[in-house]
XYZ file of C-alpha atoms in Angstrom:
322
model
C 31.392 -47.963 -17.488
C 27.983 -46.013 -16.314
C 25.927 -45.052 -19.062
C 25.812 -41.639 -19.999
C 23.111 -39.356 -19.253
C 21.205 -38.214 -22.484
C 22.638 -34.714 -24.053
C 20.844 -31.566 -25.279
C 21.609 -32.362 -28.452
C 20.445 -35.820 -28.447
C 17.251 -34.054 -27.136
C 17.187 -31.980 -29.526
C 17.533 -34.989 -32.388
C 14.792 -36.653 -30.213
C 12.453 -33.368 -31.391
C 13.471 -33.289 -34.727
C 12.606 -36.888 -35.512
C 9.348 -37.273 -33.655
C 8.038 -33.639 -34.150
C 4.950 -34.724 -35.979
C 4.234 -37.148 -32.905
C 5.162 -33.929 -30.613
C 2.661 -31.986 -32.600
C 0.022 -34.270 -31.965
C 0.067 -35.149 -28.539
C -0.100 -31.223 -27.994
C -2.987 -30.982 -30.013
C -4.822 -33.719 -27.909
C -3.844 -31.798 -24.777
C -4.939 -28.406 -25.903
C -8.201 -30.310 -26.993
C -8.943 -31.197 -23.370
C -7.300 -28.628 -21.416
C -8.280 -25.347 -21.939
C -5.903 -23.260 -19.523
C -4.056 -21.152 -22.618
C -6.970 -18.581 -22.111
C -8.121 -16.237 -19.766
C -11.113 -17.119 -17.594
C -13.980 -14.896 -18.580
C -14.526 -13.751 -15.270
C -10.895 -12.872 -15.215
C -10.985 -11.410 -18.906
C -13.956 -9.284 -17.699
C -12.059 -7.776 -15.164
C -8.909 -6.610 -17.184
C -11.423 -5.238 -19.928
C -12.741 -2.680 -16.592
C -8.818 -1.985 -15.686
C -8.842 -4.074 -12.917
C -4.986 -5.312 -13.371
C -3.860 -6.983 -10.095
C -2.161 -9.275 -9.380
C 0.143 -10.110 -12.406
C -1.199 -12.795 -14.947
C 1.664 -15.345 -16.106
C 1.512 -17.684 -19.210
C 3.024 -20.858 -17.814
C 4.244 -24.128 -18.485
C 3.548 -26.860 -16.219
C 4.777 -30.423 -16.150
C 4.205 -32.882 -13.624
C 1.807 -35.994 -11.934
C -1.343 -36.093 -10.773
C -1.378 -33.029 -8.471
C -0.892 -31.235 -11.857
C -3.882 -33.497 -13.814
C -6.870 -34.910 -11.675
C -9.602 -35.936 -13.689
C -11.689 -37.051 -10.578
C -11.518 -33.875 -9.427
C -9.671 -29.905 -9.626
C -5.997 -30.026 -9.232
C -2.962 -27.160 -8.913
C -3.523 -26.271 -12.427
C -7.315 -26.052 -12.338
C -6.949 -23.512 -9.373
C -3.789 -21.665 -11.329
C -6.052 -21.368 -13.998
C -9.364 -20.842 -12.793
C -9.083 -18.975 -9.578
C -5.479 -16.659 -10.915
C -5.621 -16.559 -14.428
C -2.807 -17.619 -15.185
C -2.618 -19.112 -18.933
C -1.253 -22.485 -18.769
C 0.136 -24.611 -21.182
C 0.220 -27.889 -19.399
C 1.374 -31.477 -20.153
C 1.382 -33.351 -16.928
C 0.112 -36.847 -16.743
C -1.308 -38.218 -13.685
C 0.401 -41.206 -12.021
C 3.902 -39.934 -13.514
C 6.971 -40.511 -11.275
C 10.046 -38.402 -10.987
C 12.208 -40.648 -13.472
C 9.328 -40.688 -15.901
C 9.493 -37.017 -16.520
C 13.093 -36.805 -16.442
C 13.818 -40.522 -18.349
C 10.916 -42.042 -20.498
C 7.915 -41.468 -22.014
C 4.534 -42.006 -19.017
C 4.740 -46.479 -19.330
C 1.040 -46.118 -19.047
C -1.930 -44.193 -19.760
C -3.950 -42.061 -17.143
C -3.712 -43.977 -13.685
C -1.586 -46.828 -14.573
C -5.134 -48.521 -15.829
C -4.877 -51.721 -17.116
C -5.978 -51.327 -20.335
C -4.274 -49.098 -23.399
C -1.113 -48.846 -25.066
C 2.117 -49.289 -23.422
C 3.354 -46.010 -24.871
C 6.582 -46.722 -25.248
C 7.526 -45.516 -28.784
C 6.140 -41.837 -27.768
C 8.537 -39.333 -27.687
C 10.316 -39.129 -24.383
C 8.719 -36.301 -21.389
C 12.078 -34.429 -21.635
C 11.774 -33.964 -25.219
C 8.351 -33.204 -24.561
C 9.020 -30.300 -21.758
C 11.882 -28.737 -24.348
C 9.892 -28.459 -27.621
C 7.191 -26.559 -25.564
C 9.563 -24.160 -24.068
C 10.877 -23.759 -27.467
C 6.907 -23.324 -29.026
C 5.746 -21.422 -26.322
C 8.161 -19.416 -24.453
C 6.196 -19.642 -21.079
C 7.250 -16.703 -19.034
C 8.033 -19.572 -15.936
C 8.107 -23.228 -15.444
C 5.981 -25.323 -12.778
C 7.039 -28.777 -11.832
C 5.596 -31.415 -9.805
C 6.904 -34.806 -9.100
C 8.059 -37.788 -6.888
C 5.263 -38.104 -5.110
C 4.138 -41.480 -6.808
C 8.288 -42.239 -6.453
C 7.587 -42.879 -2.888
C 4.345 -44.403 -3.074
C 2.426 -47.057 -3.953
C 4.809 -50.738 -4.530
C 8.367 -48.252 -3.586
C 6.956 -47.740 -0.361
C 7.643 -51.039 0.952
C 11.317 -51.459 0.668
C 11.239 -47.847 2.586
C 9.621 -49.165 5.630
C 10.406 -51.276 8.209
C 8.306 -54.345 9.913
C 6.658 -52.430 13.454
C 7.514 -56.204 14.966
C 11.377 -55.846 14.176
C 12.464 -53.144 16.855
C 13.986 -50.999 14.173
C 12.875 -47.368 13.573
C 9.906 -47.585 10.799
C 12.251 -45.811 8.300
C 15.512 -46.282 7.140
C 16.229 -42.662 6.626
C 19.737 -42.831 5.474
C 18.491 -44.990 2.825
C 15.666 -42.759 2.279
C 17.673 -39.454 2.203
C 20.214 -41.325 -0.302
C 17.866 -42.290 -2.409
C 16.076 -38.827 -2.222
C 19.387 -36.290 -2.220
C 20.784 -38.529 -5.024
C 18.373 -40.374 -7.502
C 15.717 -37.650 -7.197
C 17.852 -34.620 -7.342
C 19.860 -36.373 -10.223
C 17.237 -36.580 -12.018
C 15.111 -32.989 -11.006
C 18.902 -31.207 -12.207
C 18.268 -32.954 -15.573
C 15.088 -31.493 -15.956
C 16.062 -28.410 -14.556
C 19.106 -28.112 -16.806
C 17.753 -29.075 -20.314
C 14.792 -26.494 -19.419
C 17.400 -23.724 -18.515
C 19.343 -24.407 -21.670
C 16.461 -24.142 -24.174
C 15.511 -20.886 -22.471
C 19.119 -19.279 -22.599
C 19.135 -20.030 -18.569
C 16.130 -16.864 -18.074
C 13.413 -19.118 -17.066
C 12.089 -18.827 -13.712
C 11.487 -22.810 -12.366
C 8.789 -23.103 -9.490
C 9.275 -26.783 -7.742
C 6.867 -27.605 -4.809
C 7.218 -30.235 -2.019
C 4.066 -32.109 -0.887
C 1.777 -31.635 2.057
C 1.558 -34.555 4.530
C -1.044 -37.157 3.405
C -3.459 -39.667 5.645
C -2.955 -42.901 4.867
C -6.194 -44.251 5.871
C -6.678 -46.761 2.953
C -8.919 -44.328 0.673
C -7.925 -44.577 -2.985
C -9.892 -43.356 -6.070
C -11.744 -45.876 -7.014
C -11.810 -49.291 -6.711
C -14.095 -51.966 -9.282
C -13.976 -55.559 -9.487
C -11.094 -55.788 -7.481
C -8.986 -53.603 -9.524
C -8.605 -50.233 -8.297
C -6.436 -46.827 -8.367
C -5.365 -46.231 -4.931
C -4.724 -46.861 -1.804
C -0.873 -46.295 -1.473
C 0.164 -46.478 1.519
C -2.705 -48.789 3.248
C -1.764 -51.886 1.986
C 2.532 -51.470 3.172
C 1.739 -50.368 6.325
C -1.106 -53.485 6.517
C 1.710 -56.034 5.812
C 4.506 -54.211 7.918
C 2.051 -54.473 11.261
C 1.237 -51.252 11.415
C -3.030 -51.061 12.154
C -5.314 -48.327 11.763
C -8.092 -49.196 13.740
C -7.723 -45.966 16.254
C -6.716 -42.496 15.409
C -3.342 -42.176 17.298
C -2.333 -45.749 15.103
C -3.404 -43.415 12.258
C -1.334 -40.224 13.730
C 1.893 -42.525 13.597
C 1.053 -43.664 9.879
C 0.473 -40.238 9.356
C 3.852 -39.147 11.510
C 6.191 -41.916 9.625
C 5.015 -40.152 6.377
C 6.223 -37.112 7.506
C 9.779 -38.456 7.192
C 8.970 -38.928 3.471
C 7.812 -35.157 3.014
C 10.296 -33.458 4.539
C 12.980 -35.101 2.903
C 11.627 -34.516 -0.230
C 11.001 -31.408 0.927
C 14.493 -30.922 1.878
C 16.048 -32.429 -1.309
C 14.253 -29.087 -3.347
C 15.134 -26.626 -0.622
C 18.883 -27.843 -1.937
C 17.580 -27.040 -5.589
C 16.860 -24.116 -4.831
C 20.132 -22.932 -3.503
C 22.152 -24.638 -6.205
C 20.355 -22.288 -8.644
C 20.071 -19.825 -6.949
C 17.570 -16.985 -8.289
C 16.198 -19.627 -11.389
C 14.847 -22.262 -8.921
C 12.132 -21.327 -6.378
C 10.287 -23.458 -3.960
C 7.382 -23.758 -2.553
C 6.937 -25.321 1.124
C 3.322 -26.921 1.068
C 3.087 -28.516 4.465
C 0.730 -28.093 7.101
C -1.726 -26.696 4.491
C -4.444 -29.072 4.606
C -6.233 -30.756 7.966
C -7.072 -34.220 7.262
C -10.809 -33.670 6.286
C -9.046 -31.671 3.184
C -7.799 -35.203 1.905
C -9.724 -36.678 -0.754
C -7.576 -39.400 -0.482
C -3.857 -41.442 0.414
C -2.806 -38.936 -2.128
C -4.367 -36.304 -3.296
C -6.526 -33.254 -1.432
C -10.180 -32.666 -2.005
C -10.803 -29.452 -4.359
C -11.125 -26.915 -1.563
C -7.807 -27.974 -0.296
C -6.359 -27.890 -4.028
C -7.299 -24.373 -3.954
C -5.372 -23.458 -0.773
C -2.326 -24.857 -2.478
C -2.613 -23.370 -5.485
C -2.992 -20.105 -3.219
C 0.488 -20.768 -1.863
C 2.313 -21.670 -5.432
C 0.185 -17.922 -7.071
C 1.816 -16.383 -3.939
C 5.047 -17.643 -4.915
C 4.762 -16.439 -8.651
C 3.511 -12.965 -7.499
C 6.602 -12.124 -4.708
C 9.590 -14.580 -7.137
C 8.673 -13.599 -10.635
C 10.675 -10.659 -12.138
C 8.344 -7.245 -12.307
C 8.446 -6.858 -16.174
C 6.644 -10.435 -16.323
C 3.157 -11.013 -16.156
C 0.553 -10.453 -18.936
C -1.904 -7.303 -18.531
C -4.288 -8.733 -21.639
């Protein structure tokens, strides 16, 4: 028989056993993040009456578009250039089934060194005490980028020698309409039941990334980054030119949009609780830091987008005037 997927009320057990832990690790965050305030610039305004657009105290939980040490990410911007107060306990280099599953199997990047992690308390238990602490007036979430990247890429795509299209997109859609939205309903679900099903949940798809063999660092031949280079490398598909870039760049596309595609479906099975947020053709390539991630001007432009979003989706008695 399948296993069964893990109850609220297991969750819920999970909480009550490992609160101390729980308590802990949000300490830590809140001790390096310090989005559950108002920019001064921001607070300066208000104190004058100047009171638009809304101000929302959010919870955000995600991968490395939501935490970029090297650089700003979504939340920075959220925070920083909107206001918005943020509680947020992403951790870069997370993938879709660690959120929904497990506890992150590494620490910040997948580095090499550090503990395993894996008696922490699990990410779902994680997202469900906050919303029960903190009663954020809407959700962000951000994941399965790194689901697709990195070592899963190369099952996805096939050899440029063997005549077959580069992607085998029913296996890609399967994978992506069932294992991903499986596991983005879980999340979804258990954060809907904590907050008596009123929480407004903001999901966003990616933009289209370069893979042109940039990662974030590389030293002494270990290194975060590149994702996509080395696949495409072994699967005869060069780089030297720009148009052999275009079609790396074009095959990737595939990837987006059915992600893209997969929360579009979200959306309408919840209707009016699920939102999202279509973040392609965004950025030009120059806006890329990287195989994955955008420099900090094109975080910003994102970020635009998603404070759009939360100004036209969010009801008109929410947002914070303090």
């Amino acid at each position: 028989m399948p296993n069964a997927k893990t109850t609220h009320e297991e969750i819920k057990k999970e909480i009550a056993d490992k609160l101390d832990a729980l308590e802990r690790i949000h300490k830590a965050r809140l001790a390096v993040r310090a989005y559950n305030t108002r920019p001064a610039a921001v607070a300066a305004d208000r104190a004058v009456g100047v009171r638009a657009p809304r101000l929302f105290s959010l919870l955000a939980q995600g991968d490395s578009w939501f935490d970029y040490p090297p650089g700003t990410d979504l939340i920075d911007c959220l925070h920083s250039n909107h206001g918005h107060r943020i509680v947020n306990i992403a951790v870069a280099g997370s993938t879709l089934n660690d959120e929904a599953y497990g506890p992150v199997p590494r620490e910040l990047f997948g580095l090499p060194t550090g503990p395993k992690q894996s008696d922490d308390p699990s990410r779902i238990a994680e997202l469900v005490h906050r919303i029960q602490q903190d009663k954020p007036e809407a959700l962000l979430l951000s994941a399965g980028g790194n689901d697709v990247a990195g070592d899963e890429f190369f099952s996805f795509l096939n050899n440029a020698l063997s005549g077959l299209d580069p992607v085998n997109v029913d296996v890609l859609k399967g994978v992506v309409t069932q294992t991903f939205q499986s596991a983005y309903r879980f999340i979804i679900e258990n954060a809907l039941e904590t907050a008596g099903h009123k929480l407004p949940i903001f999901v966003h798809g990616y933009d289209y990334p370069w893979p042109d063999g940039r990662g974030v660092i590389q030293f002494l031949g270990w290194g975060v980054g590149p994702w996509f280079d080395p696949t495409f490398n072994l699967k005869n598909y060069p780089r030297d030119t720009q148009t052999q870039l275009q079609q790396r760049h074009d095959i990737l596309k595939i990837f987006i949009n059915a992600m893209n595609e997969m929360l579009k479906e979200l959306q309408t099975q919840f209707q009016g609780q699920v939102f999202y947020v279509d973040l392609r053709n965004t950025l030009s390539q120059n806006e890329w830091a990287n195989e994955l991630h955008p420099t900090n001007a094109g975080f910003a432009k994102l970020a635009a987008k998603i404070d759009a979003a939360l100004q036209a989706k969010m009801p008109q008695a929410a947002g914070a005037i303090a």
